[in-house]
Each structure stands twice: as C-alpha cells, then as structure tokens.
Coordinates of C-alpha atoms and ligand atoms in Angstrom, one line a residue:
X582 CA 151.4 39.0 53.2
X583 CA 152.7 39.3 56.3
X584 CA 154.3 35.7 56.5
X585 CA 157.6 37.1 56.6
X586 CA 156.8 39.8 59.9
X587 CA 157.2 38.5 63.1
X588 CA 154.0 38.3 65.1
X589 CA 154.1 38.5 69.4
X590 CA 150.7 37.3 70.5
X591 CA 150.6 38.8 74.6
X592 CA 147.6 37.8 77.0
X593 CA 149.1 40.6 80.1
X594 CA 150.0 44.0 79.6
X595 CA 153.7 43.2 81.5
X596 CA 154.5 40.7 78.6
X597 CA 153.4 43.8 76.3
X598 CA 155.3 46.7 77.5
X599 CA 158.2 44.0 77.6
X600 CA 158.2 43.8 73.9
X601 CA 157.6 47.7 73.8
X602 CA 160.9 48.0 76.0
X603 CA 162.6 46.4 73.4
X604 CA 161.6 48.8 70.6
X605 CA 161.3 46.4 67.7
X606 CA 162.0 48.1 64.3
X607 CA 158.8 49.0 62.2
X608 CA 156.7 47.5 65.5
X609 CA 152.6 47.4 64.8
X610 CA 149.9 46.8 67.1
X611 CA 147.1 44.8 66.4
X612 CA 143.8 44.7 68.4
X613 CA 140.3 44.0 66.4
X614 CA 142.6 43.7 63.2
X615 CA 139.5 45.2 61.3
X616 CA 141.8 48.4 60.0
X617 CA 144.9 46.8 60.2
X618 CA 144.5 44.0 58.4
X619 CA 142.2 45.6 55.7
X620 CA 145.3 47.8 55.2
X621 CA 147.7 44.7 55.4
X622 CA 145.1 43.2 52.6
X623 CA 145.6 46.4 50.5
X624 CA 149.2 46.5 50.6
X625 CA 149.1 49.7 52.4
X626 CA 152.2 50.8 54.4
X627 CA 153.3 46.9 54.2
X628 CA 157.3 48.0 54.1
X629 CA 157.3 49.9 57.4
X630 CA 156.0 47.0 59.0
X631 CA 158.8 45.1 61.0
X632 CA 156.9 42.9 63.6
X633 CA 153.3 42.6 65.0
X634 CA 152.6 43.3 68.6
X635 CA 149.1 41.4 68.8
X636 CA 147.2 42.7 71.9
X637 CA 144.0 41.2 71.0
X638 CA 143.8 38.8 74.4
X639 CA 145.1 41.3 77.0
X640 CA 141.8 41.1 78.9
X641 CA 143.3 43.9 81.3
X642 CA 142.4 46.3 78.6
X643 CA 138.4 44.8 77.6
X644 CA 136.5 46.9 80.6
X645 CA 133.9 49.2 81.2
X646 CA 133.4 50.8 84.1
X647 CA 131.9 53.7 86.2
X648 CA 132.9 54.7 89.3
X649 CA 133.1 58.2 91.2
X650 CA 131.0 60.2 87.9
X651 CA 134.1 58.5 85.7
X652 CA 133.5 56.2 82.8
X653 CA 136.5 54.4 81.9
X654 CA 136.4 52.3 78.6
X655 CA 139.5 49.8 78.1
X656 CA 140.8 50.5 74.6
X657 CA 139.6 46.7 73.7
X658 CA 136.2 47.2 74.9
X659 CA 134.5 46.3 71.5
X660 CA 132.1 47.9 70.0
X661 CA 129.1 45.1 71.1
X662 CA 130.5 45.8 74.2
X663 CA 130.2 49.1 74.7
X664 CA 126.2 49.1 73.2
X665 CA 125.6 46.6 75.8
X666 CA 127.6 48.2 78.9
X667 CA 125.6 49.4 81.6
X668 CA 127.9 51.7 82.5
X669 CA 128.3 53.5 79.3
X670 CA 124.5 53.6 78.8
X671 CA 124.0 55.1 82.0
X672 CA 127.1 57.4 81.9
X673 CA 127.4 58.4 78.5
X674 CA 124.6 56.6 76.0
X675 CA 125.3 58.2 73.0
X676 CA 128.8 56.1 72.9
X677 CA 126.5 53.0 73.0
X678 CA 124.2 54.2 70.3
X679 CA 127.1 55.2 68.3
X680 CA 128.7 51.9 68.6
X681 CA 125.3 50.2 67.4
X682 CA 125.8 52.2 64.3
X683 CA 129.7 51.2 63.0
X684 CA 129.3 48.8 60.9
X685 CA 127.6 45.5 60.6
X686 CA 127.7 43.1 63.4
X687 CA 131.2 41.1 62.8
X688 CA 133.1 44.3 62.7
X689 CA 131.2 45.2 66.3
X690 CA 132.2 42.3 67.8
X691 CA 136.0 42.6 66.7
X692 CA 136.4 46.6 66.1
X693 CA 137.9 48.3 69.5
X694 CA 137.5 51.5 70.6
X695 CA 141.3 51.8 71.1
X696 CA 141.5 50.7 67.6
X697 CA 139.0 53.3 66.5
X698 CA 141.2 56.5 68.3
X699 CA 144.6 54.8 67.1
X700 CA 143.8 54.6 63.4
X701 CA 143.1 58.4 64.0
X702 CA 140.6 58.7 60.8
X703 CA 138.5 62.2 60.9
X704 CA 136.1 60.0 59.5
X705 CA 135.9 57.5 63.0
X706 CA 132.9 57.9 64.7
X707 CA 133.5 57.5 68.2
X708 CA 136.1 60.3 68.0
X709 CA 133.9 63.1 67.9
X710 CA 131.7 61.9 71.0
X711 CA 134.7 61.2 72.9
X712 CA 136.1 64.9 72.0
X713 CA 132.9 66.5 72.9
X714 CA 132.2 64.7 76.0
X715 CA 135.9 65.7 77.3
X716 CA 137.5 62.2 77.2
X717 CA 141.1 61.9 78.7
X718 CA 143.3 58.9 77.1
X719 CA 145.5 56.8 79.3
X720 CA 148.4 56.2 77.4
X721 CA 151.0 53.6 78.5
X722 CA 154.2 51.5 78.0
X723 CA 157.7 50.4 80.0
X724 CA 158.5 54.3 81.0
X725 CA 155.0 54.4 82.8
X726 CA 151.2 56.0 82.0
X727 CA 150.5 60.0 81.2
X728 CA 147.5 61.1 80.1
X729 CA 146.1 63.4 77.1
X730 CA 142.9 64.9 76.3
X731 CA 141.0 63.3 73.3
X732 CA 141.6 66.6 71.1
X733 CA 145.2 66.3 72.0
X734 CA 145.6 62.7 71.0
X735 CA 145.4 63.5 67.0
X736 CA 148.0 65.5 65.5
X737 CA 147.4 64.8 61.9
X738 CA 145.8 63.0 59.7
X739 CA 146.2 59.4 61.2
X740 CA 148.9 60.7 63.6
X741 CA 148.6 60.4 67.1
X742 CA 150.3 61.4 70.0
X743 CA 151.5 57.8 70.9
X744 CA 155.3 57.2 71.4
X745 CA 156.6 53.9 69.4
X746 CA 156.9 52.4 73.1
X747 CA 153.0 53.3 73.9
X748 CA 150.0 52.1 73.9
X749 CA 146.5 53.2 74.2
X750 CA 145.0 51.8 77.8
X751 CA 141.7 53.6 78.0
X752 CA 139.6 56.7 77.6
X753 CA 138.4 58.0 80.9
X754 CA 134.7 60.1 80.4
X755 CA 132.8 62.4 82.5
X756 CA 129.8 60.9 83.4
X757 CA 126.9 63.8 82.2
X758 CA 125.4 65.2 84.9
X759 CA 121.7 65.7 85.8
X760 CA 120.8 68.1 83.1
X761 CA 123.7 67.6 80.5
X762 CA 123.1 65.8 77.0
X763 CA 125.4 64.6 74.5
X764 CA 123.5 64.9 71.4
X765 CA 125.3 63.9 67.8
X766 CA 124.2 63.2 64.3
X767 CA 126.2 61.0 61.8
X768 CA 125.6 61.8 58.2
X769 CA 126.1 58.7 55.6
X770 CA 124.3 57.3 52.9
X771 CA 122.8 55.5 55.3
X772 CA 121.8 55.8 59.6
X773 CA 123.8 52.8 59.8
X774 CA 126.6 50.5 58.2
X775 CA 128.0 53.4 56.3
X776 CA 131.3 55.3 57.1
X777 CA 130.4 59.2 57.8
X778 CA 130.2 61.7 55.2
X779 CA 130.0 64.9 58.1
X780 CA 129.7 64.1 61.9
X781 CA 128.8 67.0 65.0
X782 CA 128.6 66.0 68.3
X783 CA 127.2 68.4 70.9
X784 CA 127.8 68.3 74.8
X785 CA 125.8 70.6 77.2
X786 CA 123.4 71.6 79.5
X787 CA 120.6 73.4 78.6
X788 CA 118.8 75.1 81.7
X789 CA 116.2 78.5 81.7
X790 CA 116.4 78.4 77.8
X791 CA 120.4 78.8 77.8
X792 CA 122.9 76.4 77.0
X793 CA 126.3 76.4 79.5
X794 CA 129.1 73.6 79.8
X795 CA 129.4 73.6 75.9
X796 CA 131.5 71.0 74.0
X797 CA 131.4 70.6 70.2
X798 CA 133.1 67.9 68.1
X799 CA 133.0 67.7 64.4
X800 CA 134.2 64.5 62.1
X801 CA 135.3 64.4 58.4
X802 CA 135.7 68.2 58.2
X803 CA 139.6 68.4 58.9
X804 CA 142.5 65.8 58.8
X805 CA 141.7 65.2 62.4
X806 CA 138.3 65.0 64.8
X807 CA 138.2 68.6 65.1
X808 CA 137.2 70.5 68.2
X809 CA 135.3 73.4 67.7
X810 CA 135.7 75.9 70.0
X811 CA 134.9 79.3 67.9
X812 CA 131.1 77.3 67.6
X813 CA 131.5 76.8 71.6
X814 CA 132.5 80.7 72.0
X815 CA 129.4 81.6 69.8
X816 CA 126.6 79.3 72.1
X817 CA 128.2 78.9 75.6
X818 CA 126.2 81.3 78.0
X819 CA 123.5 82.1 75.3
X820 CA 119.8 82.1 74.9
X821 CA 118.7 79.2 72.5
X822 CA 116.8 80.9 70.0
X823 CA 117.5 81.7 66.2
X824 CA 120.1 84.0 66.3
X825 CA 121.9 81.7 68.2
X826 CA 121.6 79.3 66.1
X827 CA 122.6 81.1 62.9
X828 CA 125.5 82.6 65.3
X829 CA 126.9 78.9 65.8
X830 CA 126.4 77.5 62.3
X831 CA 128.7 80.9 60.8
X832 CA 131.1 79.8 63.4
X833 CA 131.3 76.1 62.9
X834 CA 131.2 76.8 58.5
X835 CA 134.0 79.7 59.6
X836 CA 136.5 77.2 61.6
X837 CA 136.0 73.9 59.9
X838 CA 138.9 72.8 56.7
X839 CA 137.1 69.8 54.7
X840 CA 138.1 68.7 51.7
X841 CA 136.7 67.4 48.6
X842 CA 136.9 64.0 48.5
X843 CA 135.6 60.3 46.9
X844 CA 132.9 60.7 49.6
X845 CA 131.7 64.4 49.4
X846 CA 132.5 67.9 48.3
X847 CA 134.2 70.4 50.7
X848 CA 131.2 72.4 50.2
X849 CA 128.7 69.7 51.4
X850 CA 130.6 69.1 54.2
X851 CA 131.0 72.7 55.3
X852 CA 126.8 73.3 54.5
X853 CA 125.5 69.9 56.1
X854 CA 128.1 70.5 59.3
X855 CA 126.7 73.7 59.6
X856 CA 123.0 72.2 59.6
X857 CA 123.7 69.5 61.7
X858 CA 124.9 71.6 64.4
X859 CA 122.0 73.8 64.2
X860 CA 119.4 70.6 64.3
X861 CA 121.3 69.8 67.7
X862 CA 120.8 73.1 69.4
X863 CA 117.4 73.7 68.3
X864 CA 116.9 69.7 69.6
X865 CA 118.9 71.1 73.2
X866 CA 115.6 73.2 73.8
X867 CA 113.3 70.2 73.1
X868 CA 113.0 66.9 75.2
X869 CA 115.8 64.1 73.8
X870 CA 115.5 62.1 71.0
X871 CA 117.3 59.2 69.0
X872 CA 121.1 59.5 69.6
X873 CA 120.5 62.0 72.4
X874 CA 121.8 61.9 76.4
X875 CA 120.0 63.1 78.9
Ligands
FAD1283 C1 133.5 46.6 56.6 C2 134.4 48.0 57.9 C3 133.3 49.1 58.0 C4 133.7 49.9 58.8 N1 133.0 51.1 59.4 C5 132.8 51.5 60.4 C6 132.0 52.4 60.7 O1 131.0 52.7 60.6 N2 132.3 53.5 61.5 C7 133.5 53.8 61.8 O2 134.0 54.3 63.1 N3 134.9 52.6 61.6 C8 134.6 51.6 60.8 N4 135.4 51.0 60.5 C9 136.6 50.9 61.0 C10 137.1 50.2 62.0 O3 136.5 49.0 62.0 C11 137.5 50.5 63.6 O4 138.1 52.0 63.1 C12 138.0 49.6 64.5 O5 137.6 50.9 65.6 C13 139.3 49.6 64.4 O6 139.6 49.1 65.5 P1 140.2 47.7 65.6 O7 140.4 46.8 67.1 O8 139.8 46.6 64.8 O9 142.0 48.1 65.3 P2 143.2 47.6 64.8 O10 142.7 47.3 62.9 O11 143.8 46.5 65.1 O12 144.1 48.7 64.7 C14 144.1 50.1 64.0 C15 145.1 50.9 64.5 O13 145.2 50.9 65.7 C16 146.5 50.9 66.2 N5 145.8 50.3 68.1 C17 144.8 49.5 68.0 N6 144.6 49.1 68.8 C18 146.0 50.2 70.0 C19 145.7 50.3 71.1 N7 145.2 49.9 72.0 N8 147.2 51.1 71.3 C20 148.1 51.5 70.2 N9 147.8 51.3 68.9 C21 146.8 50.4 69.0 C22 147.0 49.7 64.9 O14 148.2 49.1 64.9 C23 146.5 50.2 63.8 O15 147.3 51.2 63.3 C24 135.1 49.7 59.7 C25 135.8 48.9 59.4 C26 135.3 47.8 58.5 C27 136.5 46.8 57.0

C-alpha cells in the first residue's frame, strides 16, 4: 500500500537528523510499526504520507539506564525491553509491569515506548504511568534537543508537540524514592492483551497515614492522557480515610471528559475511573499489591 512512497532506513541519529533537516513533504517516522502499519493496512491517512523514515535500527535510541536517581528509557526500548530491564524494575516497577500487559508477545517484541507516546492514543497504556511518574520527554532533531513534561507533549487527540523535524528521543523519569509508590489499574475486557477502557495511575508517598507528592493521571477519559490536578489537590497532605476517598472520587469525576464509543459509555468511564482511584488510594494505606511499586 506504500509501494510508491520512498522509505529511508537509517541506523544512526546523525543519518535521521540529516533527513529531517531536508523536511521531506509528508514525512512519517516508523519505529516498531505496530500502530503505523496497522493504520496503513486500514488505509488511514495514506494520502498524507510522502516519505517514511525507518528509525527501527537506530541503536542509540534503544536503551534503559538508571543514574543519579533518574531512569532514562530510549524511544526504541520495546515493551519486552522494559519488562526485562533491571533499571526499570528497580526505579519504576509499574512501567515494567504494564509492558507485560500490552498486546501479546509479538506486539511486546516490536512495539516501543516512543511509538506508544507518539501515537498519542488516550488509551496508550504507558502514558498515564509516565504522566503520573513525572516523566520528561526529550525531543531532538537537526536544531538540537528540548525537554517537555510528559503531560505537555499531548496537545489534542493523537496530536503531539513534535515539530516536523523532531523525533522523540527518550523519556526521563525520577526514580521512586523510599516510601514512594506508583500504583495503577488498567480496566479492559481482560487483565492483559486488551485495549484499556479506563486507566488510572497514582504516584505518592504515604507516611503517617497521609499522602504527599501526589500525582494522578488517567487514560481513556479525555482526548489526551490526562493529569488530574483537581484530584491531586483533593488528596495532597490529607489523611487517608473514607472522607478523603470520596472527595478524590468527586474531584476526578468532575474533571475528566470521557466520551461514549464502541468500548464503553462516558458514564461507565466516569464511574469506573472514580472507583479505581478510590481503590488505589485505599491501597496506598496498606502494603503494596500487584501493579504497585514501593
Ligand atoms: C494487536 C495489537 C495490540 C495492541 N495492544 C496494545 C495495548 O494493549 N496497549 C497499548 O498501549 N497499545 C497497544 N497496541 C498499540 C501499539 O502496539 C503501541 O502503541 C506501540 O507502543 C506502538 O509502538 P511502535 O514502535 O510500534 O510505533 P509505530 O507504529 O512505529 O509508530 C506509532 C506512531 O508514532 C510515531 N513515532 C514512533 N516512534 C517515534 C519517535 N521516536 N519519534 C517520533 N515519532 C515516532 C510514528 O510516526 C507513528 O505515528 C496494540 C497494537 C496492536 C496491533
């Protein structure tokens, strides 16, 4: 279907940036291809594709490392890489865990962290975790690098802050400090191998029965993966008790903007997102469970 479109395969960032500097018309980046090629097969946006830049062999973008309390994951780190990575499992186990729940093994072997972010689906599984974790995205191209908080990367439905001559290079994430946790729940038709219908992630420290440093993000409830600041404000510094859980539920249900689609109704998403947040906050008061970091 793309037989008339030139494809340039590069094996280094320098080669990729050289092509980006020429700004070929209709340039599309190809990483693992699990979203892009599915869209091509479905004929979505074919007329806008003028040139394909295949970065899948750029080894500089395929890494994970932990240094000075900062976890860095290259854009081409696959879900299998994330699930197996010692730095990820140490600094942010929830990211390794969610990578094991994405698609089936073939998707986990091809699909990348950068592709999940740049596809910018509100149902992308790593995205609420990256937003709640406080990730910074590093974008780069022939004009140099710039950094954006993850939540500012997503501008609108499937629209990102990437300029035409930029790639997503890596995500940098502050490692969990002692006493901090990042807990999430993905609600789909099954626990694994299904697209999320609701998704909530919470990063917080719980000490003396109170939460601090709270960051909350939700998926599937707005055109973009959403940072839930009203819910954060309802929880920050407050005692982990039933009144707080209900205040948090009210806050998140009030700020999300779900729609009805084939997978769920807006009302179902609103209710489930509130319920999931309450469960996660209740969990913060107890010992870590599956899907939680400590
Ligand atoms: C059967 C199936 C099951 C799936 N299950 C899930 C699931 O459970 N959860 C989930 O979240 N997703 C799921 N997906 C979606 C998909 O696998 C992920 O979104 C994956 O992370 C995409 O990564 P990729 O490397 O394949 O991206 P690609 O398809 O190569 O690219 C996706 C988009 O990002 C752009 N892009 C990619 N990398 C960069 C970069 N570094 N810089 C700039 N632009 C870039 C591309 O131009 C394209 O627009 C599924 C897909 C399939 C086909």
